[in-house]
XYZ file of C-alpha atoms in Angstrom:
392
model
C 1.386 14.658 8.755
C 4.435 16.953 8.537
C 4.526 19.197 5.425
C 7.475 18.996 2.959
C 9.629 22.105 3.861
C 12.816 21.368 1.851
C 13.802 23.793 -0.959
C 12.551 22.590 -4.519
C 14.860 19.763 -6.055
C 18.008 21.244 -7.554
C 17.711 24.412 -5.565
C 19.354 25.005 -2.066
C 19.257 27.145 1.047
C 22.425 28.631 2.361
C 23.253 28.984 5.976
C 24.778 32.296 7.093
C 28.392 31.080 7.015
C 27.860 29.424 3.580
C 26.300 32.586 2.165
C 29.142 34.735 3.577
C 31.772 32.481 1.939
C 30.060 32.640 -1.464
C 29.685 36.529 -1.274
C 33.218 36.929 -0.223
C 34.583 34.904 -3.102
C 32.376 36.858 -5.512
C 33.604 40.046 -3.979
C 37.299 39.078 -4.308
C 36.788 38.294 -8.047
C 34.793 41.576 -8.703
C 37.564 43.552 -7.011
C 40.128 42.142 -9.557
C 37.683 42.914 -12.346
C 36.838 46.493 -11.266
C 40.631 47.261 -10.764
C 41.073 46.448 -14.410
C 38.436 48.851 -15.617
C 35.461 46.417 -15.904
C 32.007 47.930 -14.969
C 29.160 46.097 -13.133
C 25.776 45.841 -14.895
C 22.600 44.015 -14.237
C 19.938 42.310 -16.219
C 16.507 40.686 -15.510
C 16.282 37.033 -14.683
C 13.484 36.823 -17.263
C 13.903 37.097 -21.042
C 11.484 36.669 -23.894
C 11.155 32.916 -24.608
C 11.992 33.486 -28.300
C 15.342 34.929 -27.333
C 16.208 32.123 -24.993
C 15.292 29.540 -27.645
C 16.749 31.274 -30.730
C 18.998 28.403 -31.714
C 22.291 29.692 -30.166
C 22.166 28.197 -26.705
C 22.943 24.584 -27.500
C 21.265 21.850 -25.318
C 20.546 24.474 -22.695
C 17.713 25.780 -24.751
C 15.876 22.535 -23.947
C 16.286 23.336 -20.280
C 14.397 26.704 -20.140
C 12.031 27.188 -17.165
C 9.039 28.685 -19.054
C 6.747 31.330 -17.545
C 3.157 31.249 -18.689
C 1.308 34.210 -20.154
C -0.918 35.998 -17.797
C -4.470 37.260 -17.722
C -6.243 37.761 -21.094
C -3.153 36.700 -23.044
C -3.208 33.314 -21.293
C -6.945 32.883 -21.812
C -6.652 33.628 -25.493
C -3.589 31.345 -25.945
C -5.558 28.464 -24.267
C -8.402 29.218 -26.626
C -6.456 29.274 -29.851
C -3.937 26.595 -28.945
C -0.804 28.856 -29.353
C 2.268 28.953 -27.187
C 1.186 29.295 -23.453
C 4.660 30.846 -22.373
C 6.034 34.187 -23.316
C 8.951 34.542 -20.921
C 11.680 32.229 -19.471
C 14.287 32.189 -16.725
C 17.774 32.850 -18.156
C 19.933 29.728 -18.549
C 23.090 31.886 -18.646
C 24.286 35.476 -18.618
C 25.472 35.718 -22.126
C 22.162 35.872 -23.817
C 20.747 38.620 -21.584
C 24.098 40.533 -21.997
C 23.765 40.646 -25.800
C 20.112 41.789 -25.587
C 21.193 44.459 -22.905
C 23.826 45.683 -25.206
C 21.613 45.842 -28.229
C 18.970 47.696 -26.135
C 21.408 50.278 -24.632
C 24.269 50.629 -27.228
C 23.770 54.325 -27.529
C 24.374 54.861 -23.887
C 27.369 52.480 -23.469
C 31.146 53.054 -24.140
C 32.329 52.032 -27.553
C 33.945 48.975 -25.985
C 31.964 47.719 -23.084
C 33.830 45.816 -20.512
C 31.049 44.390 -18.312
C 30.869 42.418 -15.014
C 27.721 40.499 -14.418
C 26.980 38.098 -11.404
C 23.737 36.478 -10.521
C 21.496 33.310 -10.600
C 20.900 31.312 -13.740
C 18.351 28.523 -14.002
C 18.157 25.184 -15.887
C 15.398 22.709 -15.747
C 17.802 19.657 -15.835
C 17.731 16.524 -13.697
C 19.529 17.408 -10.257
C 22.619 15.406 -9.441
C 25.936 15.882 -7.685
C 27.501 19.185 -8.966
C 24.454 20.177 -11.077
C 21.787 22.386 -9.836
C 18.676 24.002 -11.242
C 19.740 27.354 -9.809
C 23.283 28.457 -9.495
C 25.357 31.624 -9.558
C 27.625 32.629 -12.511
C 30.232 35.373 -12.293
C 31.030 36.777 -15.842
C 33.242 39.291 -17.455
C 32.674 40.128 -21.239
C 34.275 42.603 -23.669
C 31.914 43.790 -26.371
C 33.199 45.958 -29.258
C 36.822 44.716 -29.484
C 37.771 42.424 -32.295
C 41.459 42.272 -31.380
C 43.240 39.658 -29.271
C 43.609 42.356 -26.477
C 40.154 41.317 -25.300
C 41.258 37.651 -24.856
C 44.409 38.668 -23.026
C 42.480 40.812 -20.708
C 39.904 38.165 -19.921
C 42.674 35.563 -19.260
C 44.704 37.907 -17.102
C 41.679 39.080 -15.026
C 40.453 35.483 -14.638
C 43.744 34.268 -13.336
C 43.935 37.130 -10.998
C 40.474 36.490 -9.662
C 41.256 32.748 -9.134
C 44.512 33.683 -7.232
C 42.566 36.265 -5.085
C 39.909 33.656 -4.221
C 42.653 31.192 -3.267
C 42.382 28.761 -6.154
C 45.743 27.180 -6.833
C 46.764 24.934 -9.832
C 43.925 25.792 -12.266
C 44.654 25.508 -15.992
C 42.756 27.166 -18.897
C 42.212 24.825 -21.817
C 42.181 26.686 -25.049
C 40.882 25.927 -28.589
C 39.430 27.867 -31.498
C 35.986 26.998 -32.953
C 37.159 27.571 -36.616
C 40.058 25.133 -36.152
C 37.698 22.639 -34.553
C 35.348 22.997 -37.553
C 38.329 22.412 -39.882
C 39.472 19.333 -38.095
C 35.941 17.864 -38.165
C 35.631 18.690 -41.911
C 38.844 16.681 -42.445
C 37.249 13.654 -40.873
C 34.566 13.972 -43.638
C 31.795 15.784 -41.682
C 30.828 19.366 -42.557
C 27.861 21.760 -42.772
C 24.996 21.214 -40.473
C 26.424 17.855 -39.301
C 29.473 19.398 -37.817
C 27.490 20.442 -34.612
C 26.415 16.812 -34.242
C 29.998 15.656 -34.451
C 31.105 18.288 -31.803
C 28.437 16.785 -29.367
C 30.224 13.477 -29.768
C 33.720 14.769 -29.478
C 32.707 16.682 -26.382
C 32.300 13.302 -24.609
C 35.979 12.334 -24.973
C 36.664 12.838 -21.270
C 33.849 10.517 -20.456
C 33.873 7.729 -23.058
C 37.419 7.939 -24.306
C 38.806 7.756 -27.929
C 37.102 4.413 -28.690
C 33.629 5.696 -27.397
C 33.799 8.871 -29.519
C 35.003 6.989 -32.600
C 32.160 4.500 -32.123
C 29.573 7.193 -31.896
C 30.849 9.059 -34.801
C 30.776 5.721 -36.771
C 27.132 5.231 -35.951
C 26.353 8.723 -37.073
C 28.514 9.007 -40.220
C 29.985 5.799 -41.153
C 33.078 3.684 -40.549
C 35.421 5.872 -42.544
C 34.713 8.886 -40.338
C 35.166 6.625 -37.248
C 38.547 5.463 -38.448
C 39.808 9.069 -39.239
C 38.465 10.200 -35.846
C 40.367 7.559 -33.999
C 43.594 8.425 -35.839
C 43.188 12.010 -35.165
C 42.227 11.678 -31.420
C 45.125 9.390 -30.867
C 47.650 11.997 -32.023
C 46.292 15.228 -30.478
C 48.970 15.216 -27.732
C 51.542 15.723 -30.557
C 49.915 18.629 -32.225
C 51.544 21.947 -32.126
C 49.847 25.098 -30.933
C 48.255 26.856 -33.925
C 49.511 30.281 -34.920
C 46.131 32.009 -34.185
C 46.537 30.960 -30.583
C 50.256 31.413 -30.227
C 50.209 34.966 -28.783
C 48.119 33.797 -25.794
C 50.587 30.981 -25.050
C 53.592 33.146 -25.444
C 52.037 35.303 -22.695
C 50.375 32.802 -20.410
C 52.231 29.546 -21.202
C 52.205 28.232 -17.655
C 48.494 28.805 -17.186
C 47.191 27.448 -20.548
C 46.816 24.114 -22.271
C 46.066 23.737 -25.873
C 43.056 21.217 -26.467
C 42.120 20.715 -30.069
C 39.037 18.714 -28.916
C 37.602 21.342 -26.648
C 34.148 22.232 -27.799
C 32.110 24.265 -25.290
C 28.369 23.399 -25.623
C 26.937 26.690 -26.678
C 26.113 27.132 -30.275
C 27.086 30.854 -30.345
C 30.835 30.491 -30.087
C 32.688 31.693 -33.178
C 36.402 31.960 -32.207
C 38.705 31.346 -29.297
C 37.114 29.201 -26.604
C 38.252 28.595 -23.037
C 37.504 26.176 -20.209
C 39.059 26.267 -16.830
C 40.038 23.077 -15.088
C 41.294 22.126 -11.709
C 42.854 18.793 -10.544
C 40.507 18.728 -7.520
C 37.221 19.176 -9.494
C 35.711 16.559 -11.794
C 34.032 19.345 -13.840
C 35.183 22.677 -15.238
C 35.185 25.580 -12.870
C 34.707 28.165 -15.644
C 34.655 28.743 -19.402
C 33.700 30.980 -22.219
C 34.827 32.162 -25.634
C 34.345 34.503 -28.463
C 30.719 35.017 -29.834
C 31.045 37.540 -32.588
C 27.637 36.844 -34.312
C 25.414 36.937 -31.345
C 24.799 40.686 -30.742
C 24.054 41.075 -34.374
C 21.207 38.696 -34.055
C 19.371 41.357 -32.007
C 20.983 44.581 -33.334
C 21.084 43.706 -37.026
C 24.906 44.672 -37.176
C 27.518 42.285 -36.036
C 29.572 43.435 -33.051
C 32.620 41.468 -31.757
C 32.187 40.007 -28.308
C 34.148 37.626 -25.979
C 33.519 36.618 -22.389
C 34.560 34.121 -19.670
C 32.509 32.767 -16.670
C 33.562 31.525 -13.365
C 31.559 28.770 -11.700
C 31.150 29.856 -8.188
C 29.424 26.710 -7.129
C 32.497 24.463 -7.950
C 35.032 27.101 -6.751
C 33.322 27.224 -3.330
C 34.198 23.497 -2.909
C 37.883 24.115 -3.664
C 38.804 26.806 -1.162
C 38.618 27.388 2.522
C 36.382 30.174 3.779
C 38.278 33.496 3.225
C 39.024 35.222 6.594
C 36.873 38.442 7.092
C 39.191 41.442 7.524
C 36.891 42.922 10.113
C 36.788 40.947 13.351
C 33.299 40.117 14.825
C 32.304 41.366 18.293
C 29.293 40.230 20.373
C 28.125 42.940 22.638
C 25.998 41.466 25.603
C 23.248 43.816 26.986
C 21.635 43.079 30.333
C 17.754 43.366 30.665
C 17.991 46.401 32.855
C 20.318 48.362 30.491
C 18.885 50.944 28.183
C 18.831 49.958 24.507
C 19.819 53.518 23.507
C 23.106 52.882 25.383
C 23.740 49.695 23.540
C 23.013 51.333 20.174
C 25.450 54.198 20.925
C 28.235 51.873 21.868
C 27.577 49.767 18.754
C 27.766 52.959 16.452
C 31.012 53.827 18.114
C 32.638 50.515 17.484
C 31.499 49.716 13.830
C 34.345 51.376 12.222
C 36.668 48.642 13.552
C 34.407 45.818 14.367
C 31.325 43.926 13.154
C 29.278 44.389 16.186
C 26.339 42.135 17.096
C 23.927 43.083 19.875
C 22.437 40.401 22.068
C 20.698 40.037 25.274
C 22.781 38.643 27.936
C 21.491 34.966 28.554
C 21.838 32.825 31.603
C 24.151 30.528 29.596
C 26.556 32.892 27.976
C 28.989 30.172 27.115
C 26.482 28.378 24.986
C 25.594 31.512 22.963
C 29.259 32.483 22.511
C 29.867 28.912 21.209
C 27.040 29.284 18.574
C 28.295 32.701 17.422
C 31.915 31.503 17.244
C 30.816 29.069 14.643
C 29.378 32.081 12.746
C 32.733 33.842 12.628
C 32.479 36.058 15.720
C 35.927 36.122 17.660
C 35.402 38.436 20.566
C 32.711 39.519 23.166
C 32.105 42.125 25.731
C 29.417 42.991 28.351
C 27.940 46.361 27.911
C 29.162 48.462 30.856
C 26.982 51.115 32.430
C 29.823 53.606 31.948
C 33.555 53.615 31.010
C 35.420 51.524 28.507
C 34.640 48.061 27.214
C 36.468 45.014 28.331
C 36.712 43.146 25.045
C 37.789 39.463 25.325
C 38.318 36.681 22.801
C 35.864 34.010 22.580
C 37.749 30.895 23.897
């Protein structure tokens, strides 16, 4: 009986062309960020379980892949019935970033402008567009409480999307304090506000009537009535003064959405979500999280960030063309390998050069490699210049 050889559910293998496309898109985004003075950092995929479940990650805290204790610690935990896990796989890049800043603050610039890319993990039910492992591409600014930080994040994100070939994206913008005030006016405040936000976040899926009904079940008919009236009039609401500078600068790229929630519990101010007409889900998002670093450091530090969803962007754009053409150099059995390596070294400043033994069916090999992005081929000569030809 054949063994199961597929990747685990919710996780994927990537063929060379797919991997190259993803890496190229990430590279294009990072080039825009680096050009604006952001610096790349790296954090581990594992964090202490207590940090991942500290009450700031929203529903994602329920989706942590836990890692069991090891050796004597595991045996002791079994014996005394305590928690068996001490680590977990990160569910985003923001929680690790704030821990990183708290750990390394003395060695970092006063204002850290960080780039971070890498896999994150969520133990959710796999479905279309949702995976248990996926890549995030984040930029964050820690240490700047002015709106300059939001300006830079929006400008850099729009440039990255343009560089990747994403046209027609809009950034929805709201403010957590304004959202909290609106919910208070419905008659819901304090600890219940987060529950109301969870219901409001479903507006795109269930509509005004669905959200109002759910709020009514939670908080009563009066709240449901006020919610229906508020949601019916949101298109007429003016852009609030606290957000006006952003819209003055990026008016064509932004859309004010007073119902935008963002699921994470750590947001404190401006929040963003990037939408595209050809994607049923957001292709990025983020916001200000001024209270989060202080949870680890003991002193609050202003912070704001935005993340691009590479998995969804990949589906929106064609594969970027590689600026370096690919050449297949075919080597006969009787030709010395040293000669082939020497010619390869002489060409790689202008070409991506792949060495292959010359097969009986050259056409079949070139057909396969053409699908992998190689555009030209040549037979290794015993002497003299190469005769480089395009793969038909």
